[in-house]
Every structure is written in structure tokens, then in C-alpha cells.
CSV table of C-alpha atoms in Angstrom, one decimal:
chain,number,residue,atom,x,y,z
A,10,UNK,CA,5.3,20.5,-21.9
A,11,UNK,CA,2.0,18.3,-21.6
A,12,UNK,CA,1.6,15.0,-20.2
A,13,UNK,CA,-1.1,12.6,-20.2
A,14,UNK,CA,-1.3,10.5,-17.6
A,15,UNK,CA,-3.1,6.9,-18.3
A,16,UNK,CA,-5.3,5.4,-15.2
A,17,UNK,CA,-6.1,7.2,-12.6
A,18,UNK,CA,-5.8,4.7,-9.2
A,19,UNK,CA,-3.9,5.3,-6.5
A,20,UNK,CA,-0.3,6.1,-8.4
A,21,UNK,CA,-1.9,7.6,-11.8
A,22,UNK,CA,-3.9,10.0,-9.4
A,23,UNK,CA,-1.2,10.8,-7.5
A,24,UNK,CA,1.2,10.7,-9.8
A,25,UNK,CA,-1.0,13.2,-11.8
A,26,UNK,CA,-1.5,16.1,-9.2
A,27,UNK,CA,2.1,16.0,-8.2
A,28,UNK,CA,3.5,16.6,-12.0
A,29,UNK,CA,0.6,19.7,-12.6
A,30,UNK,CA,2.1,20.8,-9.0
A,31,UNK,CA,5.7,21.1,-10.3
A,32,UNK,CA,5.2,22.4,-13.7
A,33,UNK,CA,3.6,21.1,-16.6
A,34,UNK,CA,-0.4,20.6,-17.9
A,35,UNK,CA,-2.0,17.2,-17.2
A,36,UNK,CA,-4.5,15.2,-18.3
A,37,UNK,CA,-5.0,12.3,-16.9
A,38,UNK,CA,-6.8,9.6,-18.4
A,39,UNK,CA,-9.1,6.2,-17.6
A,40,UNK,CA,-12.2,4.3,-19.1
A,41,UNK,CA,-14.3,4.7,-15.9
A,42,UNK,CA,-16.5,7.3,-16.9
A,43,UNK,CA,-17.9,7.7,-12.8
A,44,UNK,CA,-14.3,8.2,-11.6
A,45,UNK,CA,-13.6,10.9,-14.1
A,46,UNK,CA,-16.5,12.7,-13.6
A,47,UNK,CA,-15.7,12.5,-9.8
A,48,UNK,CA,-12.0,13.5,-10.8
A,49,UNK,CA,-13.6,16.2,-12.2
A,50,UNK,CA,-15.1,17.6,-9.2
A,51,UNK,CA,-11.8,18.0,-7.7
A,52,UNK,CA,-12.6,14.9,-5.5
A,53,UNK,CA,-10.5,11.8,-5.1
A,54,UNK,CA,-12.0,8.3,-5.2
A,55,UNK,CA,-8.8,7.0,-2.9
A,56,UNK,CA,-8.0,8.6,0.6
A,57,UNK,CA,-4.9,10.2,1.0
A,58,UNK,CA,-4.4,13.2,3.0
A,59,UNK,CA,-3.5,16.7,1.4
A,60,UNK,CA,-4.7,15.4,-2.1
A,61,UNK,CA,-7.9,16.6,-2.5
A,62,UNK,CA,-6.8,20.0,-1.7
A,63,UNK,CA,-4.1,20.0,-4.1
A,64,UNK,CA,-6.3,18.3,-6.7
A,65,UNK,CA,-9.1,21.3,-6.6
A,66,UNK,CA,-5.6,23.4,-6.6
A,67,UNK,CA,-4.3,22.0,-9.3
A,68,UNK,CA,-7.4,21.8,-11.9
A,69,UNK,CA,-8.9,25.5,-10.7
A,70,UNK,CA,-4.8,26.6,-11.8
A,71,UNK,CA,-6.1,25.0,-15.2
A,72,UNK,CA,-3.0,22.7,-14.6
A,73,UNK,CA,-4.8,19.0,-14.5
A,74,UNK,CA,-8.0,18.1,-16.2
A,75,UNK,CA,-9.6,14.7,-16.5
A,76,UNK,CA,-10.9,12.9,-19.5
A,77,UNK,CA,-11.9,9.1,-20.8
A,78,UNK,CA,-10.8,10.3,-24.6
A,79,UNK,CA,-7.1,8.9,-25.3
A,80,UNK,CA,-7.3,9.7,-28.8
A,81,UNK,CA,-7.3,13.5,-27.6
A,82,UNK,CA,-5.0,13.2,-24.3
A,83,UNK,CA,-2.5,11.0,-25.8
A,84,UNK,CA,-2.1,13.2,-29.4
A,85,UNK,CA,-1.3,16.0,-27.7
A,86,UNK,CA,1.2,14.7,-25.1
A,87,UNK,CA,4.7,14.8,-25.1
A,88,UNK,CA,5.3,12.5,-22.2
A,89,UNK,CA,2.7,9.5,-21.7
A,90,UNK,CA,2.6,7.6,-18.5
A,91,UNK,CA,1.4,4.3,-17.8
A,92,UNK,CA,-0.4,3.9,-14.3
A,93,UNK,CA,-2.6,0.9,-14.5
A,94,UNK,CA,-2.7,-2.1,-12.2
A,95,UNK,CA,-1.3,-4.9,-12.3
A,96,UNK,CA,-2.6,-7.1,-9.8
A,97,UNK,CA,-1.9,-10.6,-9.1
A,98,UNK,CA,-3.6,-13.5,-11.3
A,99,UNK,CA,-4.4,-17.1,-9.7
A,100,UNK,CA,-1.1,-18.4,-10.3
A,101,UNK,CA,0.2,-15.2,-8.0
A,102,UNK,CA,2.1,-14.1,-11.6
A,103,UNK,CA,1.2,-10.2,-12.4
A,104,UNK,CA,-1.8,-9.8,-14.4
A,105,UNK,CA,-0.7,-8.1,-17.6
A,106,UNK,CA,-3.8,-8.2,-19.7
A,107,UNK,CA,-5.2,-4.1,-18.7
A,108,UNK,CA,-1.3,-3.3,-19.1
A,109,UNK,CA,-0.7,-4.7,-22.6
A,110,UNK,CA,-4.4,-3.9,-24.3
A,111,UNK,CA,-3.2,-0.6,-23.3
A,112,UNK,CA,0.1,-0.7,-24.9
A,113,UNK,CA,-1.3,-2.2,-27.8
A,114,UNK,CA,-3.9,0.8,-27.8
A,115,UNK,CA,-1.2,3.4,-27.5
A,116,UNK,CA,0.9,1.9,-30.5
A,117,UNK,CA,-1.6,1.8,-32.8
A,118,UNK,CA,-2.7,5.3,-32.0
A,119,UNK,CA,0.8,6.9,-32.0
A,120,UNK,CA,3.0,4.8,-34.5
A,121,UNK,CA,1.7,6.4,-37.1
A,122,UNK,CA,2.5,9.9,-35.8
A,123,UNK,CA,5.4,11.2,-36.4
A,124,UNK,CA,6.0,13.6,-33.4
A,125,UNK,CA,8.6,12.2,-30.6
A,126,UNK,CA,7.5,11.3,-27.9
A,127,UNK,CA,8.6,9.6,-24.3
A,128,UNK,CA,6.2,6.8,-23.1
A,129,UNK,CA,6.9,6.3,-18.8
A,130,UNK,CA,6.1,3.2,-17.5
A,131,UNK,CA,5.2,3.0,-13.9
A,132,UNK,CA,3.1,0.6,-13.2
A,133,UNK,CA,4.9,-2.6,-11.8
A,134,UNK,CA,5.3,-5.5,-14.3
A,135,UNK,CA,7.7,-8.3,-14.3
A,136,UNK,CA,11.2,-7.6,-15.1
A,137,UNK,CA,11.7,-7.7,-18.7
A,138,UNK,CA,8.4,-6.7,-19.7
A,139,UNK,CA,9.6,-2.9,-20.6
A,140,UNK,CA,12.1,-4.2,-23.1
A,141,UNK,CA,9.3,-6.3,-24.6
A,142,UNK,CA,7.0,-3.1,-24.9
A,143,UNK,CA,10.1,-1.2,-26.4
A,144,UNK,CA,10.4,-4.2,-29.1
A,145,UNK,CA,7.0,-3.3,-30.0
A,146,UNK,CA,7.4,0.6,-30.5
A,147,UNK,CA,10.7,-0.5,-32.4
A,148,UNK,CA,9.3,0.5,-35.2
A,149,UNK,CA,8.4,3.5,-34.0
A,150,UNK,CA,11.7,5.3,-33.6
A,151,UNK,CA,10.2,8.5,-32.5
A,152,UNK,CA,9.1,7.1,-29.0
A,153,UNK,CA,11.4,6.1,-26.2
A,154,UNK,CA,10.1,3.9,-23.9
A,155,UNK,CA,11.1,4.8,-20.0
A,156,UNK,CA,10.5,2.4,-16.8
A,157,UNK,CA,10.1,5.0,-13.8
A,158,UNK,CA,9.0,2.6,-11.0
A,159,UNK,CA,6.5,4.4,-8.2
A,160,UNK,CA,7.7,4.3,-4.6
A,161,UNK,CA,4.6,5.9,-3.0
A,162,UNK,CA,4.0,5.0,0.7
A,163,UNK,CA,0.3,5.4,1.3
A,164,UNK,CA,-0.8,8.0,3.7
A,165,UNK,CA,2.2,10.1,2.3
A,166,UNK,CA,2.3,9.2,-1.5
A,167,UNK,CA,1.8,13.2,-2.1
A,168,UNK,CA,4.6,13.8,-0.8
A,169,UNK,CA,6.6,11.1,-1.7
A,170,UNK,CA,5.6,12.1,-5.1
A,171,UNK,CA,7.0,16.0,-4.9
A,172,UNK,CA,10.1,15.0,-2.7
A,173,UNK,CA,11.2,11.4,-3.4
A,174,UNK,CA,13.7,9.6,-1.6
A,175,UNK,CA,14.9,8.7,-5.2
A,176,UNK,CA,14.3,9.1,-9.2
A,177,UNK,CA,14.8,5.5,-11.2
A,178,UNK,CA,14.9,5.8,-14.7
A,179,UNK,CA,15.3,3.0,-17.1
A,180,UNK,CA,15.9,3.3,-21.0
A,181,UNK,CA,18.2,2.9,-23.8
A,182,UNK,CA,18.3,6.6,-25.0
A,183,UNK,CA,19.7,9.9,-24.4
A,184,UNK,CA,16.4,11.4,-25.3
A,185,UNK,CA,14.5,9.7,-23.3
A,186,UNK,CA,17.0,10.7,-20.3
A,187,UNK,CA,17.3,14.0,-21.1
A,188,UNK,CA,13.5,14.4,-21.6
A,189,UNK,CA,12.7,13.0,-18.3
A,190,UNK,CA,15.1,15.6,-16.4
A,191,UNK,CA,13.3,18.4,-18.0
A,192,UNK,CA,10.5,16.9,-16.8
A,193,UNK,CA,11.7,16.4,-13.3
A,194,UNK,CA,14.0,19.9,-13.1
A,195,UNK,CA,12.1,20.9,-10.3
A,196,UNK,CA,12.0,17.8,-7.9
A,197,UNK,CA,15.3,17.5,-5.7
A,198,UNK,CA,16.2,13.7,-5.2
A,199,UNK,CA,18.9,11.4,-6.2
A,200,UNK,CA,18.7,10.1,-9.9
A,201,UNK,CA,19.3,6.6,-10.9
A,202,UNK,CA,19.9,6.3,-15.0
A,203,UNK,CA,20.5,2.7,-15.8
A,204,UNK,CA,18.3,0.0,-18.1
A,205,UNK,CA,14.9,-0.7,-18.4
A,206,UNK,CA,15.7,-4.0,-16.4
A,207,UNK,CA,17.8,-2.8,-13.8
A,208,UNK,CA,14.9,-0.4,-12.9
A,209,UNK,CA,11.9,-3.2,-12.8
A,210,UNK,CA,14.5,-5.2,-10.5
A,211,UNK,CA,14.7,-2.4,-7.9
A,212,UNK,CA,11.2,-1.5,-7.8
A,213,UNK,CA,10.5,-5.5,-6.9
A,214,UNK,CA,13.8,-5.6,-4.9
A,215,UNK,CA,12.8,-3.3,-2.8
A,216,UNK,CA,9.5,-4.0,-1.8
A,217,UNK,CA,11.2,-7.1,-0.9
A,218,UNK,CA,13.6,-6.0,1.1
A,219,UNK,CA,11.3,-3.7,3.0
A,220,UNK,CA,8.7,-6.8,3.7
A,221,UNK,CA,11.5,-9.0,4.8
A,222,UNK,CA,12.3,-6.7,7.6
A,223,UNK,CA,8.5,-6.5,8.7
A,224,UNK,CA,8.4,-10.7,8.9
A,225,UNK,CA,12.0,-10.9,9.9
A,226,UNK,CA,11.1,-8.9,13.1
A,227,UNK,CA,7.5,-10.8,13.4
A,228,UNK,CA,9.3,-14.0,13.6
A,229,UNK,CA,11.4,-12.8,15.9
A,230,UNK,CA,8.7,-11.6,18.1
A,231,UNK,CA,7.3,-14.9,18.4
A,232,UNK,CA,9.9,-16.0,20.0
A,233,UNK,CA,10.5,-13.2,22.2
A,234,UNK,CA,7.0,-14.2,23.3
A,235,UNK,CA,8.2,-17.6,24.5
A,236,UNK,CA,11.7,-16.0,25.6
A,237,UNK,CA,10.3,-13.1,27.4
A,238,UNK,CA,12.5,-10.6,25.3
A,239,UNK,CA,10.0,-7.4,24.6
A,240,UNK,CA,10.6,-6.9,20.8
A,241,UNK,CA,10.3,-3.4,20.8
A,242,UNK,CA,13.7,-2.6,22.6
A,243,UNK,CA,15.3,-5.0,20.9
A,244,UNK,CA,14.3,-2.6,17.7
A,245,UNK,CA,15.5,0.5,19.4
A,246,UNK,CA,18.7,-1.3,19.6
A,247,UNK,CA,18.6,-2.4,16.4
A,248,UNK,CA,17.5,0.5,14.6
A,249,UNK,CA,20.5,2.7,16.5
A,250,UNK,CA,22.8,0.7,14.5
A,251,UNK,CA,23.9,2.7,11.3
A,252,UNK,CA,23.7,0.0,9.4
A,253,UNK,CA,20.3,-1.3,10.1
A,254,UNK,CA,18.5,1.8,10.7
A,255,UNK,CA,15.0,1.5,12.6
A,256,UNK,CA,12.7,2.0,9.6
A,257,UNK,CA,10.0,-1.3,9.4
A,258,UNK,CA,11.1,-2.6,12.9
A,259,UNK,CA,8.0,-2.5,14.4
A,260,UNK,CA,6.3,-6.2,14.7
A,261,UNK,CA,2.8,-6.2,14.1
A,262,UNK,CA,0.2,-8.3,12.3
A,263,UNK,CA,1.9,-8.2,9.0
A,264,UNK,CA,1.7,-6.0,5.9
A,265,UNK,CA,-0.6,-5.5,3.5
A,266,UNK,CA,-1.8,-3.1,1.0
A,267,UNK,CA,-1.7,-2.8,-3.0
A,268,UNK,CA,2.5,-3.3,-3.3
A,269,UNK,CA,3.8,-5.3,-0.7
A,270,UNK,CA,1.7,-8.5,-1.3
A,271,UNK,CA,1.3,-8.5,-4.9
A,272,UNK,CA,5.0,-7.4,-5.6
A,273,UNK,CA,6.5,-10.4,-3.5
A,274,UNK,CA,4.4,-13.4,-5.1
A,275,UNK,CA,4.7,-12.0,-8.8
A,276,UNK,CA,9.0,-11.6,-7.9
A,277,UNK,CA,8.6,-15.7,-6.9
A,278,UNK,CA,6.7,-16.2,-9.8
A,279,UNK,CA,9.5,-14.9,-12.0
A,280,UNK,CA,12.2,-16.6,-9.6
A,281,UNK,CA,10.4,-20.1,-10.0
A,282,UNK,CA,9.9,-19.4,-13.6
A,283,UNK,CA,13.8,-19.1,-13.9
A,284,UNK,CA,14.3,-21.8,-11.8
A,285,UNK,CA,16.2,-20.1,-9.1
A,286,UNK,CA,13.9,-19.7,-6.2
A,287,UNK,CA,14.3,-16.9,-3.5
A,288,UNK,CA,13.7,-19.4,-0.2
A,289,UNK,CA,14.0,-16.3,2.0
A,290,UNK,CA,11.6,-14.5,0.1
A,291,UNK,CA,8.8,-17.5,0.2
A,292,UNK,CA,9.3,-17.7,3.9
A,293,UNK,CA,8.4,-14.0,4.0
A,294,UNK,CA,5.4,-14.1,2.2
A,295,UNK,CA,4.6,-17.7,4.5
A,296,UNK,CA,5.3,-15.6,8.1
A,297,UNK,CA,2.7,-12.7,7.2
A,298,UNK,CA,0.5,-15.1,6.1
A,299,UNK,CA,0.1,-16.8,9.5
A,300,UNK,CA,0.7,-13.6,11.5
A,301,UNK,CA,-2.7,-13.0,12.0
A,302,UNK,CA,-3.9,-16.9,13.0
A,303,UNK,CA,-0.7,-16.7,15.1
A,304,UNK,CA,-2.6,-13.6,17.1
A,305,UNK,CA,-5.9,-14.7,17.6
A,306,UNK,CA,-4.3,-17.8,19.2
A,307,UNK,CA,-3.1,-15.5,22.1
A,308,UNK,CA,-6.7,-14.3,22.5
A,309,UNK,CA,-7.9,-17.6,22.4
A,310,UNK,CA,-5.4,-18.5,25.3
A,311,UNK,CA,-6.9,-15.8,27.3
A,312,UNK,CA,-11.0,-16.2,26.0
A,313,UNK,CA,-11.2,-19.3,24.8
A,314,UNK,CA,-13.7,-20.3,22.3
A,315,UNK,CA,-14.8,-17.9,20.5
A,316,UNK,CA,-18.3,-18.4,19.9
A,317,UNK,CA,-20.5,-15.4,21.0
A,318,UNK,CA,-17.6,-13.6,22.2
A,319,UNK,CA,-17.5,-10.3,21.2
A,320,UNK,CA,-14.8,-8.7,19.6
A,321,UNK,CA,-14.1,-4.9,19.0
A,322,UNK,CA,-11.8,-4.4,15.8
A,323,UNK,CA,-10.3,-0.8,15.8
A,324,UNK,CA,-9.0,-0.1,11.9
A,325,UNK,CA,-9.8,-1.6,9.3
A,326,UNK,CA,-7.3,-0.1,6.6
A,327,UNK,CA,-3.9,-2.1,6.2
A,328,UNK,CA,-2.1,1.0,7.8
A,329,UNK,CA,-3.0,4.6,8.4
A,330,UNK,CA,-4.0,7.7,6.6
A,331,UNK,CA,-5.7,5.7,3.5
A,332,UNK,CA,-9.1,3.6,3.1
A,333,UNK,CA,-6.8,0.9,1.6
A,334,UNK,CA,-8.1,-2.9,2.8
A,335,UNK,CA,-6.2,-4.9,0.4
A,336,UNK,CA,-4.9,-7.7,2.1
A,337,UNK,CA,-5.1,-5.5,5.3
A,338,UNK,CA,-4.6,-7.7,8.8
A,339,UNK,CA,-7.9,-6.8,9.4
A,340,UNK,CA,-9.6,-8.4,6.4
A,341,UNK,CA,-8.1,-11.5,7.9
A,342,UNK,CA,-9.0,-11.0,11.2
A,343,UNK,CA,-12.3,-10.8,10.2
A,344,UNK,CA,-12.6,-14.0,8.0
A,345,UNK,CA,-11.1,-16.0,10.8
A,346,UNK,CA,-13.2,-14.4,13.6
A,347,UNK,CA,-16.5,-14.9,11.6
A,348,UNK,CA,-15.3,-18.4,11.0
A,349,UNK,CA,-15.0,-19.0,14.2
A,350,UNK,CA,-18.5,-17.7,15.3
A,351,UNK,CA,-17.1,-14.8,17.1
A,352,UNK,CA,-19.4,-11.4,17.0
A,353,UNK,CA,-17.8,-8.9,15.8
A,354,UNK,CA,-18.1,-5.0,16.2
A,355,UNK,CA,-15.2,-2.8,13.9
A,356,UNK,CA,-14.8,0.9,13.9
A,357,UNK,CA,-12.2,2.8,11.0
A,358,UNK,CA,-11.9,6.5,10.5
A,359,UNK,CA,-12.0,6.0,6.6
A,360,UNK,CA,-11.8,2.1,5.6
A,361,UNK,CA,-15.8,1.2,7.1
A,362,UNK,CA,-17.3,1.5,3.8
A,363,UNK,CA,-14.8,-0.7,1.7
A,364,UNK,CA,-14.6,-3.2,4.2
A,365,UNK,CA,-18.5,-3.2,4.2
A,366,UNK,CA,-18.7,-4.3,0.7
A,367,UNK,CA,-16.1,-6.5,1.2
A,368,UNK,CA,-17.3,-8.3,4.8
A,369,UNK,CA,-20.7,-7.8,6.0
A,370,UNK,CA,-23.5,-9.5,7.8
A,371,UNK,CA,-25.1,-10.2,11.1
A,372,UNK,CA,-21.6,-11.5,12.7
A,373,UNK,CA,-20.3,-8.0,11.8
A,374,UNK,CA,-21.2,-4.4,13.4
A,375,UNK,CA,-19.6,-1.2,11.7
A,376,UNK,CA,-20.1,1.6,14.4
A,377,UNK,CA,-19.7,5.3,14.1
A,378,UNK,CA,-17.7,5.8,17.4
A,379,UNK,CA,-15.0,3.8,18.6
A,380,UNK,CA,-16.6,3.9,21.8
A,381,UNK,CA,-19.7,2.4,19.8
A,382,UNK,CA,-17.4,-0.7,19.2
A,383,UNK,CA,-15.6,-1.6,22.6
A,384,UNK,CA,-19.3,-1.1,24.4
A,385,UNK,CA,-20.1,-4.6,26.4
A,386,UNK,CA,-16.9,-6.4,24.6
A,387,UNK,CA,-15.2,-9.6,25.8
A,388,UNK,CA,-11.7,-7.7,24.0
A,389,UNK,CA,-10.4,-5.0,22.2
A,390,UNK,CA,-8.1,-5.6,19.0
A,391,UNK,CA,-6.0,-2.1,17.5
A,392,UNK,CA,-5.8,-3.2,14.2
A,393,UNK,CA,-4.3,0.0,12.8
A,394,UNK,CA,-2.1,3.1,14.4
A,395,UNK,CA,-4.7,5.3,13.7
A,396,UNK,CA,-4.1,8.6,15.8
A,397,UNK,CA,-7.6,8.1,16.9
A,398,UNK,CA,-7.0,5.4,18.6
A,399,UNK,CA,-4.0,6.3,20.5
A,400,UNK,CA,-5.5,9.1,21.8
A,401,UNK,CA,-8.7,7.6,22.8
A,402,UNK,CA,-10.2,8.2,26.9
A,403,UNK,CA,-9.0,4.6,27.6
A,404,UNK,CA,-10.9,5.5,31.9
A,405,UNK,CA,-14.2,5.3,29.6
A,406,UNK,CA,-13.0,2.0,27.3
A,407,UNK,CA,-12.1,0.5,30.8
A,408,UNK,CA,-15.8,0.9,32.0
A,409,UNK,CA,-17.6,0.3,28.7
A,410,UNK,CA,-15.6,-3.0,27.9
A,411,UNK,CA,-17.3,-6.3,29.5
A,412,UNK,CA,-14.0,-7.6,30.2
A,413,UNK,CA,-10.7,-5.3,30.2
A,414,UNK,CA,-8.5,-6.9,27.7
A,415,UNK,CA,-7.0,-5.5,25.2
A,416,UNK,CA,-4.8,-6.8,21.7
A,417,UNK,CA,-2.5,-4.5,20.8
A,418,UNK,CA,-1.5,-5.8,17.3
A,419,UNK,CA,0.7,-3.1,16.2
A,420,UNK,CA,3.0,-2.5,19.4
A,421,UNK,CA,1.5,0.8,19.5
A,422,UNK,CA,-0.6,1.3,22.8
A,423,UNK,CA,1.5,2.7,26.0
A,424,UNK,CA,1.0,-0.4,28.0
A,425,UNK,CA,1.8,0.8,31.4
A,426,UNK,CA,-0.4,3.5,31.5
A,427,UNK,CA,-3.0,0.6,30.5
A,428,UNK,CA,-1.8,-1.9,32.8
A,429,UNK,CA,-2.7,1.2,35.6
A,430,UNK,CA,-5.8,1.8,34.5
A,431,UNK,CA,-6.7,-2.4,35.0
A,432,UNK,CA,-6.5,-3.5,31.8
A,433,UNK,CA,-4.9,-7.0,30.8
A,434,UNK,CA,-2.9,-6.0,27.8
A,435,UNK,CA,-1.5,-8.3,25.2
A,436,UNK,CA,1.0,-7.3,22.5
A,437,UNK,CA,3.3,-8.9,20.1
A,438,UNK,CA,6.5,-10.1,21.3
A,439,UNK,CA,6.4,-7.3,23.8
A,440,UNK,CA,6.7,-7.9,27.5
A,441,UNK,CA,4.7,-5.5,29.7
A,442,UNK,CA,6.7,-3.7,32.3
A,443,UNK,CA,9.6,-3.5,30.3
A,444,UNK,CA,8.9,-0.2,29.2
A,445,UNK,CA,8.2,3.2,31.2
């Protein structure tokens, strides 16, 4: 069996290595000719751990190769997947326009072909659009057309790719069903056969689900913080319930990331578009979006203005184990810092050189050490769980800081053992001393 796989971003790449690792030949595909020949290298242009070794695997097994010629990947595939993005346009609705000139591209190349094949959607559209994309092969009765939604976690998407929590598959033919199980014979998860609809809807559904728990449990440590309730037991006695579980307790400074964001405005843009609006869903998307003011307004309590301070930003990337900074906390700690006149010092295992060409100037200091960015600052901010950074000599940040404080904005620092050392530590809804 051969599959080409179309666009080769964070899913198509991953997607790509993960199918040549469990069976079939490859190919994936995309019009930037630099990322191919990169691709080609056996080097990945997005961070994510384990997959450049699998990728040099993978291609020196002769299992995945790399090309921008669809004509030649997509003639001699069986199975086609979609993987471009579909990021959000100025209205917040998914942009479709990369999505359907490809679509249009790959019915005017394979309509007249007579071979059957299955064309796999998984890049995220709005719900609907895979029925409209299967009106448009309908004269083409020899391809099926199959929504497979991604549910890659960055940082583990290589894994979530050879042992998924589940398999959604959404079509209107046995075929299609039938080819895709082949495909997937040797991946162990849960499958979910059901329409082209129902499987858009649980892509977005959950995303929304999983982003309602993060802001549920930021709101709620807001008002621990006037309460005096520490947040982070109240999740350990939340998460022990069955029901609940303790997966995206934790509060923090929000989410972020490619999915998360994008996913929730385009599912209010359909919602308002049908006239039924999700109100607990737009209050979501409005808590994470303040999340980050509402923090620096704690370390303005404790600095005041923050002209000239200076302010060490540990992680940049929106969580860790990827470079990713799209809509990251970070990003909009920054913006809001540099507003404000602070000076600003920032240190990422992975994520400096994205945010560099994203932020940059003589407000902002990318150092090489971690210890490079806490030297002679007024506070300390963990952006991002990095390992690093909980593992770090905190004795030396203690003596290289100009003023012990630190702003623990993912709950993630053990407090205490802080508080020994002489530090001033602030978290989110989380009351020091509560906690061994």
C-alpha cells in the first residue's frame, strides 16, 4: 500500500513518519521547496522529541521520502491525506483557501483516473466541509472521501500517533471503512465509524471540552486567590473523582498552541453562524484571554510600575517538549511587559529563535543560560514546565536575582523548598504553606 501524505507541518510530518513506521511507503508532499529539502535530510523543521530519529529511520528503511511533485505522489497513492492548516482568518472563522485550492488540485488531477482511491481528511475544517468536498468528488465514484481528525498533543504527537487514545473515521462507504482498517491493522486503539459530520464535531468538541477545563480551573483559581483556597489540592481532590479525572487541572496562564485557540473561535464562528451560540464556550476563550493581564497584576502588586524593572521570562514555547509559540502565554507576556516599559531577559530550551522573529528589540534579552536571564532581576516568571527549569540550582538563582521573587505561572515550582531558601513566591490560586 502507498500513501501520499499532503503538507508537511506539524500533523502531515508527523502523521507521515508514524504511518512509514507501522507499514506502508510514504511520501509526503508540500510546495515549500526549503522544507522538503530539509525533510530530506532526515531533519524536522518542528521540535518534537523522538521524531527526528524515527524520521532518519524511517527514510534510510526506504519507507518515507519527501517530494513538492503531486502529480507523481498523488498518482501513485492509494490513500491521500490532507494535512494542511487551517488557521483562523480575521473574523476568527477557519481559513479554507490553502484547504480547498488543494482539493480543487487533487480533483482535477485524479477525476480523470480511474483507479480507487481513499482521500483522508485531517486537517480541521468546520463541520460540514467534508460532505461539501465529497459533493465535489461525486462524480468521481472511485474516491471515497474519509474525515480522520488528528488528536496529537505536542511534545508527544509521535506517540500519540502510533498508540492513540482513539481512531475517528467519518464517511459514507464500506470501502472507505474497510480501506482505512487495513491501513490501520497494526495500531491498537478504539475505532469510532460514524459520518463525516459526526467526526468534524468531535474533533472541535473536544478541544473544547479539554480548554474548558483549563479556564474552568483558572477562574477558579482567581478566587481561590481572594479565598485563600490553594487550587492545586482542590485538583487532587477533584481529579480522584472517577468521574472528573485529574487530566488539565492544573491552573496556569492559559493555553495556547496551534489547536486549542484556533479550534474554539472557528466552533463560535459556526455556532453564531447558526444562530445558537455556545455562551460557555465564549467565556472560555474570554478567561484565557485575560489570564495573563490577570498575572502580571499580582507582580505589579508586589513591584509596582514596571518601568526599568527587569523581568526574567523562563519558556517561551506555549508548553513543553516543542518550539511551538503560537498564542503561547509567553508571547503575551511579552507584548504586555514591553508595553509597559519593563526590560526584559527570556531564556527557552528550543522556542528562543521563533520568538526572536516574532518579539525582538532592545526591551528584550534572549540569553543562553537560564542563569544568564535571572542575573540582577527585579523577578523571575516560569513561563513553561520545562524540566530545565525545575531542576535548576535555585541557592545560585537566590544569589544572582536582585530581588528574590519569583512567579510561578504554571503551579509547578515546589514552593516550600523556595520559601526556605528566602524566596517570595507567587503562584496561581495556590497558597504557600499548604503543601509539604
Amino acid at each position: 500500500m502507498k500513501v501520499a501524505v499532503i503538507g508537511t507541518g506539524y500533523v502531515g510530518v508527523t502523521t507521515g513518519v508514524a504511518l512509514a513506521m507501522s507499514g506502508p511507503e510514504v511520501t509526503g508532499v508540500d510546495v515549500d521547496e526549503e522544507k522538503i529539502r530539509l525533510l530530506q535530510t532526515g531533519k524536522s523543521p518542528i521540535y518534537e522529541p523522538g521524531l527526528d530519529e524515527a524520521l532518519v529511520d524511517v527514510i534510510s528503511r526506504g519507507k518515507l521520502e519527501f517530494t513538492t511533485d503531486h502529480t507523481v505522489a498523488l498518482l501513485s497513492a492509494q490513500i491521500i491525506f490532507i494535512c494542511v492548516g487551517t488557521p483562523s482568518d480575521q473574523e476568527g472563522r477557519a481559513d479554507l483557501r490553502v484547504f480547498k485550492d488543494l482539493i480543487d488540485q487533487v480533483h482535477h488531477l485524479l477525476c480523470h483516473d480511474d483507479d480507487e482511491r481513499i482521500l483522508v481528511i485531517k486537517s480541521t475544517v468546520p463541520v460540514g466541509s467534508n460532505d461539501q468536498v465529497a459533493e465535489l468528488f461525486s462524480d468521481c465514484p472511485q474516491i471515497h472521501v474519509v474525515s480522520n481528525p488528528e488528536f496529537l498533543r505536542e511534545g508527544s504527537a509521535l506517540q500519540d500517533s502510533l498508540q492513540p487514545a482513539r481512531i475517528v473515521m467519518g464517511a459514507s462507504s464500506t470501502q472507505a471503512f474497510e480501506r482505512l482498517e487495513q491501513l490501520y491493522k497494526n495500531i491498537e486503539a478504539p475505532r469510532i465509524k460514524t459520518s463525516r459530520l459526526n467526526a468534524e464535531m468531535i474533533k472541535y468538541a473536544s478541544n473544547a471540552f479539554l480548554s474548558m477545563r483549563i479556564s474552568f480551573m483558572n477562574e477558579l483559581a482567581r478566587l481561590s486567590d481572594k479565598l485563600g483556597t490553594d487550587i492545586s489540592i482542590i485538583a487532587t481532590g477533584m481529579g480522584l473523582d472517577s468521574r472528573i479525572g485529574p487530566e488539565f487541572l492544573r491552573a496556569g496562564l492559559g493555553y495556547g498552541g496551534s489547536c486549542f485557540p484556533k479550534d474554539i473561535i472557528a466552533l463560535l464562528s459556526i455556532a453564531e453562524e447558526r444562530d445558537e451560540p455556545l455562551t460557555i464556550l465564549y467565556q472560555v476563550a474570554k478567561v484565557n484571554e485575560q489570564q495573563p493581564t490577570w498575572f502580571l497584576q499580582k507582580l505589579e502588586q508586589r513591584l509596582g510600575d514596571l518601568a526599568n524593572k527587569r523581568i526574567a521570562l523562563l519558556g517561551l514555547s506555549f508548553k513543553p517538549n516543542t518550539d511551538d509559540i503560537r498564542e503561547a502565554p509567553a508571547q503575551k507576556l511579552l507584548t504586555i511587559l514591553r508595553e509597559k516599559e519593563a526590560l526584559i531577559t527570556a531564556y527557552d530550551p528550543v522556542a528562543m529563535p521563533n520568538m526572536q522573529r516574532v518579539l525582538s528589540g532592545e526591551q528584550v534579552t534572549y540569553t543562553q543560560t537560564p542563569y544568564e536571564a535571572v542575573n540582577a532581576s527585579d523577578a523571575v516568571i516560569l513561563c513553561t514546565e520545562w524540566g530545565e527549569f525545575l531542576e535548576l540550582d535555585y541557592e545560585r538563582v537566590y544569589h544572582i536575582m536582585r530581588k528574590p521573587l519569583i512567579f510561578d505561572g504554571r503551579n509547578a515550582l515546589p514552593h516550600s523548598e523556595l520559601g526556605k531558601i528566602g524566596f517570595e513566591y507567587v503562584g496561581i490560586g495556590n497558597q504557600v504553606g499548604s503543601l509539604v
